[in-house]
GROMACS .gro file of C-alpha atoms in nm:
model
  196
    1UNK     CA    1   2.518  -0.337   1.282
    2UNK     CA    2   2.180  -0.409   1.467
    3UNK     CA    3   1.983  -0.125   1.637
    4UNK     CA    4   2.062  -0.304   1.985
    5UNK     CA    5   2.448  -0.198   1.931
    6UNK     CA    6   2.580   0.128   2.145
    7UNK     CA    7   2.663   0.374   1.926
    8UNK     CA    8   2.662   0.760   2.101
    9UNK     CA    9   2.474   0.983   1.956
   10UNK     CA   10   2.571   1.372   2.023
   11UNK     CA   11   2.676   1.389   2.424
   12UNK     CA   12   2.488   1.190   2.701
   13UNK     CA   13   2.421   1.479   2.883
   14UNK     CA   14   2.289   1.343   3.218
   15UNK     CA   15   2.071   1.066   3.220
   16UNK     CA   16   1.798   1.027   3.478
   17UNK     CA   17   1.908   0.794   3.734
   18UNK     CA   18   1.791   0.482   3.761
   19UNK     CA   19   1.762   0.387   3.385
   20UNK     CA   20   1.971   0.141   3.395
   21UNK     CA   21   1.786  -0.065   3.664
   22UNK     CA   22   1.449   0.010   3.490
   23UNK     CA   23   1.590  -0.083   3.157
   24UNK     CA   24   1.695  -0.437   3.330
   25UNK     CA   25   1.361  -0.471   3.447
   26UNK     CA   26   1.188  -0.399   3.112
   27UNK     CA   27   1.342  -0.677   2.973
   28UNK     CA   28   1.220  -0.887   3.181
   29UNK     CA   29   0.895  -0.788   3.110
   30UNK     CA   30   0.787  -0.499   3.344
   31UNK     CA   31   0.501  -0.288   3.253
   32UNK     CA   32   0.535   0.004   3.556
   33UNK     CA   33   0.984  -0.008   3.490
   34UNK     CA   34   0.863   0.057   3.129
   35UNK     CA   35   0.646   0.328   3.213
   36UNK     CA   36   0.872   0.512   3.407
   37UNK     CA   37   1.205   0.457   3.142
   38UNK     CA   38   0.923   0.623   2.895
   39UNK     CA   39   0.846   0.915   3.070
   40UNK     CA   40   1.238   0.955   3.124
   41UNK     CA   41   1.299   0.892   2.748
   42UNK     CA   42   1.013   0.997   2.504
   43UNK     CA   43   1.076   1.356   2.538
   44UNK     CA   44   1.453   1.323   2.420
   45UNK     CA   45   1.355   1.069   2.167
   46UNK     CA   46   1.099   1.317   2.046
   47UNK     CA   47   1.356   1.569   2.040
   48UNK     CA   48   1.620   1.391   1.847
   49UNK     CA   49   1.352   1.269   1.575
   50UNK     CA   50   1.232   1.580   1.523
   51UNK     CA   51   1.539   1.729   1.492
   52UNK     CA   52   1.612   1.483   1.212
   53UNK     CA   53   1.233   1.483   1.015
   54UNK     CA   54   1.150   1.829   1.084
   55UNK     CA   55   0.725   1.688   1.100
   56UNK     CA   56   0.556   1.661   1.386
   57UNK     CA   57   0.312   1.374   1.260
   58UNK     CA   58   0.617   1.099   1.120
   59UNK     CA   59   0.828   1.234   1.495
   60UNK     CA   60   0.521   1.090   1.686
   61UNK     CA   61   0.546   0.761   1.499
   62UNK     CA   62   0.908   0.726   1.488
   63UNK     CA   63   0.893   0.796   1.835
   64UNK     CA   64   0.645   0.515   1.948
   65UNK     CA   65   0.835   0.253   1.726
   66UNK     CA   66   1.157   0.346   1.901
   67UNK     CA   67   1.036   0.322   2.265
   68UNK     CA   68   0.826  -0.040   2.105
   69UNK     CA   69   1.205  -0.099   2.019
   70UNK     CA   70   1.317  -0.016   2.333
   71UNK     CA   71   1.066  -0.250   2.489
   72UNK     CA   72   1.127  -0.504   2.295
   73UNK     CA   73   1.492  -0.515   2.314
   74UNK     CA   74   1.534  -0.399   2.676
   75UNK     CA   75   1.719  -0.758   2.751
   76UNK     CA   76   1.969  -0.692   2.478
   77UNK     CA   77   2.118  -0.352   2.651
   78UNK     CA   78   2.483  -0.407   2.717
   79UNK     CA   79   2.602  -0.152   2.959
   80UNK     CA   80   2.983  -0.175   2.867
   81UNK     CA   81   2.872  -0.060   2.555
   82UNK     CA   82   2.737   0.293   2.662
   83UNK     CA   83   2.482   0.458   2.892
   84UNK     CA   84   2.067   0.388   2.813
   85UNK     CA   85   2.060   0.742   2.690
   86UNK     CA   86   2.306   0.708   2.438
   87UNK     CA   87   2.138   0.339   2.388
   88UNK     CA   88   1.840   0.456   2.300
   89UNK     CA   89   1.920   0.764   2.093
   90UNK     CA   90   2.127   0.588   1.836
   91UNK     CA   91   1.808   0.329   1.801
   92UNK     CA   92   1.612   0.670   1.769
   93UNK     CA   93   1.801   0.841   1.531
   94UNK     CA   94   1.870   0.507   1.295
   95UNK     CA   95   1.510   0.516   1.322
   96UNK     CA   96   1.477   0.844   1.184
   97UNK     CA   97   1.708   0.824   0.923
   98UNK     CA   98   1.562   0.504   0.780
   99UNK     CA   99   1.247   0.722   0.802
  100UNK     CA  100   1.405   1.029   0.590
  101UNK     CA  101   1.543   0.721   0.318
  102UNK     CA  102   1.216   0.577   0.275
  103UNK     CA  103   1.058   0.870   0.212
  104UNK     CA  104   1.321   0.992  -0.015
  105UNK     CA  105   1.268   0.651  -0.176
  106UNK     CA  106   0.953   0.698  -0.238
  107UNK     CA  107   0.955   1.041  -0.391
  108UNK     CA  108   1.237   0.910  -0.640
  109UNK     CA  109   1.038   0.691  -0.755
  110UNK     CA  110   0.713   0.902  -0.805
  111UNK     CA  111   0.933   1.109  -1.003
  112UNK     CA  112   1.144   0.820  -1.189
  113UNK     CA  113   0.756   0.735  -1.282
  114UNK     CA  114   0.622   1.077  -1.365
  115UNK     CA  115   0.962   1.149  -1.626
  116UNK     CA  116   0.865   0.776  -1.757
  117UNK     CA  117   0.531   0.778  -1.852
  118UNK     CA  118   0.441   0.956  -2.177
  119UNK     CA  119   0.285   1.254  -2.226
  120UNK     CA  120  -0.044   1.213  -2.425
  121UNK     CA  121  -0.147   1.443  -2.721
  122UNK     CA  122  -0.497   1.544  -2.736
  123UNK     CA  123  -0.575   1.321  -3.005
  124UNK     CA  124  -0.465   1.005  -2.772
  125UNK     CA  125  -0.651   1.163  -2.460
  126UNK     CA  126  -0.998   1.183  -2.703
  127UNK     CA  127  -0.940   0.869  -2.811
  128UNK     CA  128  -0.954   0.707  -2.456
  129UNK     CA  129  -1.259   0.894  -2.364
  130UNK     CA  130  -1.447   0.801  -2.668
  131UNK     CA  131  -1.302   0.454  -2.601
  132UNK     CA  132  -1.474   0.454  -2.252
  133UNK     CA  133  -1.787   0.619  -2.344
  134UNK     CA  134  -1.810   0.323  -2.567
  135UNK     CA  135  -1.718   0.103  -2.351
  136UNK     CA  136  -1.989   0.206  -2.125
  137UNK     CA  137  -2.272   0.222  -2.373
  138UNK     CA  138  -2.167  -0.165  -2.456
  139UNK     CA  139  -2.164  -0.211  -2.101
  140UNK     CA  140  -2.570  -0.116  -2.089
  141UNK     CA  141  -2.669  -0.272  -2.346
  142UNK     CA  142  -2.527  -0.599  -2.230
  143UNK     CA  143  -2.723  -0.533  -1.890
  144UNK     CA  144  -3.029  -0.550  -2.148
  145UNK     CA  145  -2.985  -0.911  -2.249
  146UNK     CA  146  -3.081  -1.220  -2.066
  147UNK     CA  147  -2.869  -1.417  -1.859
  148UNK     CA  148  -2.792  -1.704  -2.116
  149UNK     CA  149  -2.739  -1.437  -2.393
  150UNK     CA  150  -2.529  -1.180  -2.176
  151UNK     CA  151  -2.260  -1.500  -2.091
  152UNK     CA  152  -2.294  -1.654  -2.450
  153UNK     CA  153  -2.154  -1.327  -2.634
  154UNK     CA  154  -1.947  -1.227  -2.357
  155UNK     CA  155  -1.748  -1.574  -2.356
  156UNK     CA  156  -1.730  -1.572  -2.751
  157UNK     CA  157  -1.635  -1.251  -2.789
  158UNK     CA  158  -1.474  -1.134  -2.488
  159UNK     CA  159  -1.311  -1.508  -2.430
  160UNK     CA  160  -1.266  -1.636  -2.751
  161UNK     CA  161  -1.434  -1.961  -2.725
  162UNK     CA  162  -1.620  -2.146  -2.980
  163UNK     CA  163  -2.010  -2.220  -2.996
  164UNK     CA  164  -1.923  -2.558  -2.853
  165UNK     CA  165  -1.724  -2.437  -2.620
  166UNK     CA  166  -1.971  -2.177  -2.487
  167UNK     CA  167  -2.217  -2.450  -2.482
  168UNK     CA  168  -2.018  -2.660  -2.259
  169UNK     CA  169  -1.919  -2.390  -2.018
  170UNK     CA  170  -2.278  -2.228  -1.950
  171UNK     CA  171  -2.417  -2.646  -1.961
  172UNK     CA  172  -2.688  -2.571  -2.227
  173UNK     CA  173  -2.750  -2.723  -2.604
  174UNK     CA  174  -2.587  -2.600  -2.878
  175UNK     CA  175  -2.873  -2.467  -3.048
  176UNK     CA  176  -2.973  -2.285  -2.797
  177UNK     CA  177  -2.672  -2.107  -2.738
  178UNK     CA  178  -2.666  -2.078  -3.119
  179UNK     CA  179  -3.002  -1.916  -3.103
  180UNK     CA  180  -2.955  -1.736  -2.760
  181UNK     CA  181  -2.619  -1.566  -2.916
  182UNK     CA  182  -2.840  -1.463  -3.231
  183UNK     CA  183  -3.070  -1.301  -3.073
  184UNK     CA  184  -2.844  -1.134  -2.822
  185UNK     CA  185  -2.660  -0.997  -3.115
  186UNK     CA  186  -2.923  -0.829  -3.283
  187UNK     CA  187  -3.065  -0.653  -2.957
  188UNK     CA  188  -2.698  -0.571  -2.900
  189UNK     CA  189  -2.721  -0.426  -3.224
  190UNK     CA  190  -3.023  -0.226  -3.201
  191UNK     CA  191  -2.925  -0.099  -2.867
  192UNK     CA  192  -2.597   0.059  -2.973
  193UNK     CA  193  -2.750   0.187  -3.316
  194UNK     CA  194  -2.553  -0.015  -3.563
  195UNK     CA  195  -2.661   0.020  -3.925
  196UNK     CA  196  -2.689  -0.348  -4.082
   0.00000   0.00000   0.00000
């Protein structure tokens, strides 16, 4: 069922008159018919939400995309169907209720993540930290190499590729890079304090 369909919602206790005309003239597209069917509506489309989310911040929201709806949809109204009032509550509480479902949604699955991921033992939790500490001493002492020797050891180390391969991909000789990589590895070496 769309949100254009009339559904009532609770009683239609008196509607303003006049929506009906200003709801015809909304959907064909005007602004001051608009402005009056929202100051006629938003207060018992706030009331409604509210009702249903119980927060004054998602109400306000829910609120403005109904009456968007509303604007948006004005041409679809089918007064057989039911009053404007009742029109436009059942748009604002489907509204709302989608609201409460997604945020339901979202809390299940915070908490279908939060039972799933593993709980880490001290050991594991030093581990990482040393492992990042590491990391970030390797990180500086890359930042000490030149250019050429910085992207030589990172692509045959980090990437995997061959000294020909390197060679190709940062367009020098293959001595050089042979050279460059040598002498990047040693100042790598006496940066991080490896015993040879």
């Amino acid at each position: 069922m769309g949100a254009c369909d009339q559904l009532p919602v609770g009683e239609d206790r008196g509607s303003p008159p006049g929506l009906e005309e200003s709801l015809e003239a909304v959907g064909k597209g005007d602004r001051g018919a608009f402005e009056r069917l929202y100051e006629a509506l938003a207060p018992r489309v706030y009331g409604l939400v509210l009702r249903v989310l119980r927060d004054r911040a998602h109400t306000e929201e829910v609120t403005q995309e109904v009456l968007v709806e509303v604007w948006r949809s004005a041409s679809r109204y089918e007064p057989g169907k039911g009053s404007v009032m009742a029109w436009v509550l059942t748009i604002a509480h489907r509204r709302a209720i989608d609201r409460v479902r997604s945020a339901q949604a979202g809390t299940d699955r915070e908490e279908r993540a939060a039972r799933l991921e593993p709980h880490r033992s001290f050991d594991e939790v030093s581990e990482l930290v040393v492992g990042r500490l590491e990391g970030e001493r390797l990180r500086r002492c890359l930042e000490n190499l030149t250019e050429l020797q910085r992207e030589s050891v990172t692509f045959a180390y980090y990437g995997g590729y061959s000294y020909r391969e390197v060679a190709e991909l940062v367009k020098a000789p293959l001595g050089t890079v042979k050279t460059r990589m040598r002498d990047g590895l040693i100042r790598l070496r006496d940066c991080l304090g490896v015993d040879r």
